[in-house]
PDB file of C-alpha atoms in Angstrom:
ATOM      1  CA  MET A  24     -14.386  -5.935  16.699  1.00  0.00           C
ATOM      2  CA  LYS A  25     -17.231  -4.963  18.932  1.00  0.00           C
ATOM      3  CA  VAL A  26     -20.746  -4.265  17.634  1.00  0.00           C
ATOM      4  CA  PRO A  27     -22.159  -1.003  19.170  1.00  0.00           C
ATOM      5  CA  ARG A  28     -25.655  -0.686  20.537  1.00  0.00           C
ATOM      6  CA  LEU A  29     -28.100  -0.510  17.565  1.00  0.00           C
ATOM      7  CA  GLU A  30     -31.124   1.718  17.761  1.00  0.00           C
ATOM      8  CA  LYS A  31     -34.163   0.614  15.743  1.00  0.00           C
ATOM      9  CA  GLY A  32     -33.641   1.483  12.141  1.00  0.00           C
ATOM     10  CA  LYS A  33     -29.881   1.665  12.393  1.00  0.00           C
ATOM     11  CA  GLY A  34     -27.067  -0.717  11.451  1.00  0.00           C
ATOM     12  CA  TYR A  35     -23.396  -1.451  11.461  1.00  0.00           C
ATOM     13  CA  LYS A  36     -21.215  -2.366   8.570  1.00  0.00           C
ATOM     14  CA  GLY A  37     -18.188  -4.777   8.669  1.00  0.00           C
ATOM     15  CA  PRO A  38     -15.137  -4.919   6.358  1.00  0.00           C
ATOM     16  CA  GLU A  39     -15.483  -4.336   2.664  1.00  0.00           C
ATOM     17  CA  PHE A  40     -14.091  -6.720   0.073  1.00  0.00           C
ATOM     18  CA  TYR A  41     -10.429  -6.203  -0.798  1.00  0.00           C
ATOM     19  CA  GLY A  42     -10.065  -3.313  -3.259  1.00  0.00           C
ATOM     20  CA  CYS A  43     -13.733  -2.424  -3.110  1.00  0.00           C
ATOM     21  CA  TYR A  44     -15.425   0.639  -1.593  1.00  0.00           C
ATOM     22  CA  ASN A  45     -19.140   1.109  -0.920  1.00  0.00           C
ATOM     23  CA  THR A  46     -20.287  -1.744  -3.146  1.00  0.00           C
ATOM     24  CA  GLY A  47     -23.039  -2.700  -0.689  1.00  0.00           C
ATOM     25  CA  MET A  48     -21.660  -6.287  -0.320  1.00  0.00           C
ATOM     26  CA  ALA A  49     -19.845  -5.784   3.010  1.00  0.00           C
ATOM     27  CA  PRO A  50     -21.317  -7.789   5.939  1.00  0.00           C
ATOM     28  CA  ALA A  51     -23.818  -5.759   7.973  1.00  0.00           C
ATOM     29  CA  ILE A  52     -26.145  -6.017  10.911  1.00  0.00           C
ATOM     30  CA  PHE A  53     -29.297  -3.937  11.215  1.00  0.00           C
ATOM     31  CA  HIS A  54     -31.967  -3.592  13.922  1.00  0.00           C
ATOM     32  CA  SER A  55     -35.188  -3.137  12.047  1.00  0.00           C
ATOM     33  CA  ARG A  56     -37.941  -0.902  13.223  1.00  0.00           C
ATOM     34  CA  GLN A  57     -40.167  -4.002  13.613  1.00  0.00           C
ATOM     35  CA  GLY A  58     -37.780  -5.344  16.266  1.00  0.00           C
ATOM     36  CA  CYS A  59     -35.849  -8.111  14.484  1.00  0.00           C
ATOM     37  CA  TYR A  60     -32.165  -8.147  13.486  1.00  0.00           C
ATOM     38  CA  ILE A  61     -31.118  -8.522   9.873  1.00  0.00           C
ATOM     39  CA  VAL A  62     -27.655  -9.818   8.997  1.00  0.00           C
ATOM     40  CA  GLY A  63     -26.020 -10.186   5.557  1.00  0.00           C
ATOM     41  CA  PRO A  64     -24.749  -8.037   2.707  1.00  0.00           C
ATOM     42  CA  GLU A  65     -25.360  -4.328   3.429  1.00  0.00           C
ATOM     43  CA  LEU A  66     -27.424  -3.650   0.292  1.00  0.00           C
ATOM     44  CA  ARG A  67     -29.702  -6.680   0.726  1.00  0.00           C
ATOM     45  CA  CYS A  68     -30.216  -5.846   4.407  1.00  0.00           C
ATOM     46  CA  ARG A  69     -31.237  -2.236   3.553  1.00  0.00           C
ATOM     47  CA  ASP A  70     -33.629  -3.508   0.881  1.00  0.00           C
ATOM     48  CA  ALA A  71     -35.155  -5.916   3.377  1.00  0.00           C
ATOM     49  CA  MET A  72     -35.677  -3.120   5.881  1.00  0.00           C
ATOM     50  CA  ARG A  73     -37.220  -0.854   3.230  1.00  0.00           C
ATOM     51  CA  ALA A  74     -39.565  -3.544   2.206  1.00  0.00           C
ATOM     52  CA  GLY A  75     -40.582  -4.196   5.809  1.00  0.00           C
ATOM     53  CA  LEU A  76     -39.445  -7.759   5.654  1.00  0.00           C
ATOM     54  CA  THR A  77     -40.053  -9.192   9.118  1.00  0.00           C
ATOM     55  CA  ILE A  78     -40.808 -12.758   9.811  1.00  0.00           C
ATOM     56  CA  PHE A  79     -41.311 -13.626  13.429  1.00  0.00           C
ATOM     57  CA  VAL A  80     -39.679 -17.014  13.072  1.00  0.00           C
ATOM     58  CA  ARG A  81     -36.341 -17.419  14.655  1.00  0.00           C
ATOM     59  CA  ASN A  82     -33.258 -18.018  12.451  1.00  0.00           C
ATOM     60  CA  THR A  83     -34.997 -17.377   9.132  1.00  0.00           C
ATOM     61  CA  THR A  84     -32.969 -16.990   5.906  1.00  0.00           C
ATOM     62  CA  HIS A  85     -33.834 -15.452   2.591  1.00  0.00           C
ATOM     63  CA  GLY A  86     -31.883 -15.527  -0.644  1.00  0.00           C
ATOM     64  CA  GLU A  87     -29.018 -17.724  -1.892  1.00  0.00           C
ATOM     65  CA  GLY A  88     -25.251 -17.535  -2.025  1.00  0.00           C
ATOM     66  CA  ARG A  89     -23.754 -14.057  -1.515  1.00  0.00           C
ATOM     67  CA  GLN A  90     -27.199 -12.491  -1.542  1.00  0.00           C
ATOM     68  CA  GLN A  91     -28.458 -14.431   1.508  1.00  0.00           C
ATOM     69  CA  ILE A  92     -29.682 -12.602   4.603  1.00  0.00           C
ATOM     70  CA  TRP A  93     -30.547 -13.961   8.033  1.00  0.00           C
ATOM     71  CA  LEU A  94     -33.358 -12.664  10.343  1.00  0.00           C
ATOM     72  CA  TYR A  95     -33.054 -13.077  14.110  1.00  0.00           C
ATOM     73  CA  LYS A  96     -35.515 -12.226  16.858  1.00  0.00           C
ATOM     74  CA  SER A  97     -32.741 -11.448  19.404  1.00  0.00           C
ATOM     75  CA  ARG A  98     -29.328  -9.742  19.267  1.00  0.00           C
ATOM     76  CA  LYS A  99     -27.039 -12.453  20.499  1.00  0.00           C
ATOM     77  CA  PRO A 100     -27.385 -14.944  17.582  1.00  0.00           C
ATOM     78  CA  ALA A 101     -27.490 -12.034  15.096  1.00  0.00           C
ATOM     79  CA  GLU A 102     -24.224 -10.661  16.445  1.00  0.00           C
ATOM     80  CA  ALA A 103     -22.613 -14.082  16.381  1.00  0.00           C
ATOM     81  CA  LYS A 104     -23.597 -14.551  12.700  1.00  0.00           C
ATOM     82  CA  PHE A 105     -22.347 -11.077  11.897  1.00  0.00           C
ATOM     83  CA  MET A 106     -18.973 -11.783  13.529  1.00  0.00           C
ATOM     84  CA  GLN A 107     -18.759 -15.047  11.595  1.00  0.00           C
ATOM     85  CA  LEU A 108     -19.299 -13.173   8.292  1.00  0.00           C
ATOM     86  CA  CYS A 109     -16.783 -10.510   9.239  1.00  0.00           C
ATOM     87  CA  GLY A 110     -14.206 -13.131  10.201  1.00  0.00           C
ATOM     88  CA  ALA A 111     -14.639 -14.878   6.841  1.00  0.00           C
ATOM     89  CA  GLN A 112     -14.310 -11.544   5.059  1.00  0.00           C
ATOM     90  CA  MET A 113     -11.128 -10.667   6.922  1.00  0.00           C
ATOM     91  CA  VAL A 114      -9.554 -14.023   6.046  1.00  0.00           C
ATOM     92  CA  GLU A 115     -10.513 -13.550   2.354  1.00  0.00           C
ATOM     93  CA  ASN A 116      -9.133 -10.016   2.426  1.00  0.00           C
ATOM     94  CA  HIS A 117      -5.828 -11.213   3.929  1.00  0.00           C
ATOM     95  CA  ARG A 118      -5.618 -13.915   1.205  1.00  0.00           C
ATOM     96  CA  MET A 119      -6.231 -11.410  -1.538  1.00  0.00           C
ATOM     97  CA  ARG A 120      -3.749  -8.926  -0.074  1.00  0.00           C
ATOM     98  CA  THR A 121      -0.928 -11.489   0.012  1.00  0.00           C
ATOM     99  CA  GLU A 122      -1.769 -12.667  -3.529  1.00  0.00           C
ATOM    100  CA  HIS A 123      -1.761  -9.070  -4.749  1.00  0.00           C
ATOM    101  CA  ALA A 124       1.646  -8.468  -3.108  1.00  0.00           C
ATOM    102  CA  ARG A 125       3.020 -11.681  -4.772  1.00  0.00           C
ATOM    103  CA  VAL A 126       1.770 -10.620  -8.198  1.00  0.00           C
ATOM    104  CA  LEU A 127       3.056  -7.083  -7.752  1.00  0.00           C
ATOM    105  CA  ALA A 128       6.522  -8.407  -6.933  1.00  0.00           C
ATOM    106  CA  LYS A 129       6.562 -10.557 -10.035  1.00  0.00           C
ATOM    107  CA  ALA A 130       5.347  -7.584 -12.174  1.00  0.00           C
ATOM    108  CA  LYS A 131       8.195  -5.496 -10.883  1.00  0.00           C
ATOM    109  CA  GLN A 132      10.591  -8.212 -12.013  1.00  0.00           C
ATOM    110  CA  GLY A 133       9.269  -7.894 -15.536  1.00  0.00           C
ATOM    111  CA  ASP A 134       6.770 -10.774 -15.766  1.00  0.00           C
ATOM    112  CA  MET A 135       4.234  -9.540 -18.349  1.00  0.00           C
ATOM    113  CA  SER A 136       1.540 -12.009 -17.288  1.00  0.00           C
ATOM    114  CA  ALA A 137       1.784 -10.671 -13.743  1.00  0.00           C
ATOM    115  CA  VAL A 138       1.463  -7.168 -15.116  1.00  0.00           C
ATOM    116  CA  LEU A 139      -1.810  -8.170 -16.812  1.00  0.00           C
ATOM    117  CA  ALA A 140      -2.995  -9.960 -13.648  1.00  0.00           C
ATOM    118  CA  LEU A 141      -2.611  -6.718 -11.658  1.00  0.00           C
ATOM    119  CA  GLY A 142      -5.819  -5.506 -13.389  1.00  0.00           C
ATOM    120  CA  ASP A 143      -7.762  -8.011 -11.226  1.00  0.00           C
ATOM    121  CA  TYR A 144      -6.864  -6.076  -8.043  1.00  0.00           C
TER     122      TYR A 144
END
């Protein structure tokens, strides 16, 4: 995956969670109008840009867990962090996809617990 050139105020979104669409939790990278790069979950990054969150300290983080965002002064480390988040999401999506296929196969064989587990996907 290659991150395109980002104009100020624009961003780029990575892969969504398996089975989810437009939840705002996909990894994203934004180039804020103040000149820094914001990396993290799409919704949190958009909120940070709307709030004008800019701290001119390199490699600053805000939030905890899945709500954490990273602020970078330059593009290169921001892009590296974005690619790391996208890679982790793609691995998680692959794991969920194989688990879903396994449960689906068991459900087709008549396993009622697998039928109930399909609701998780």
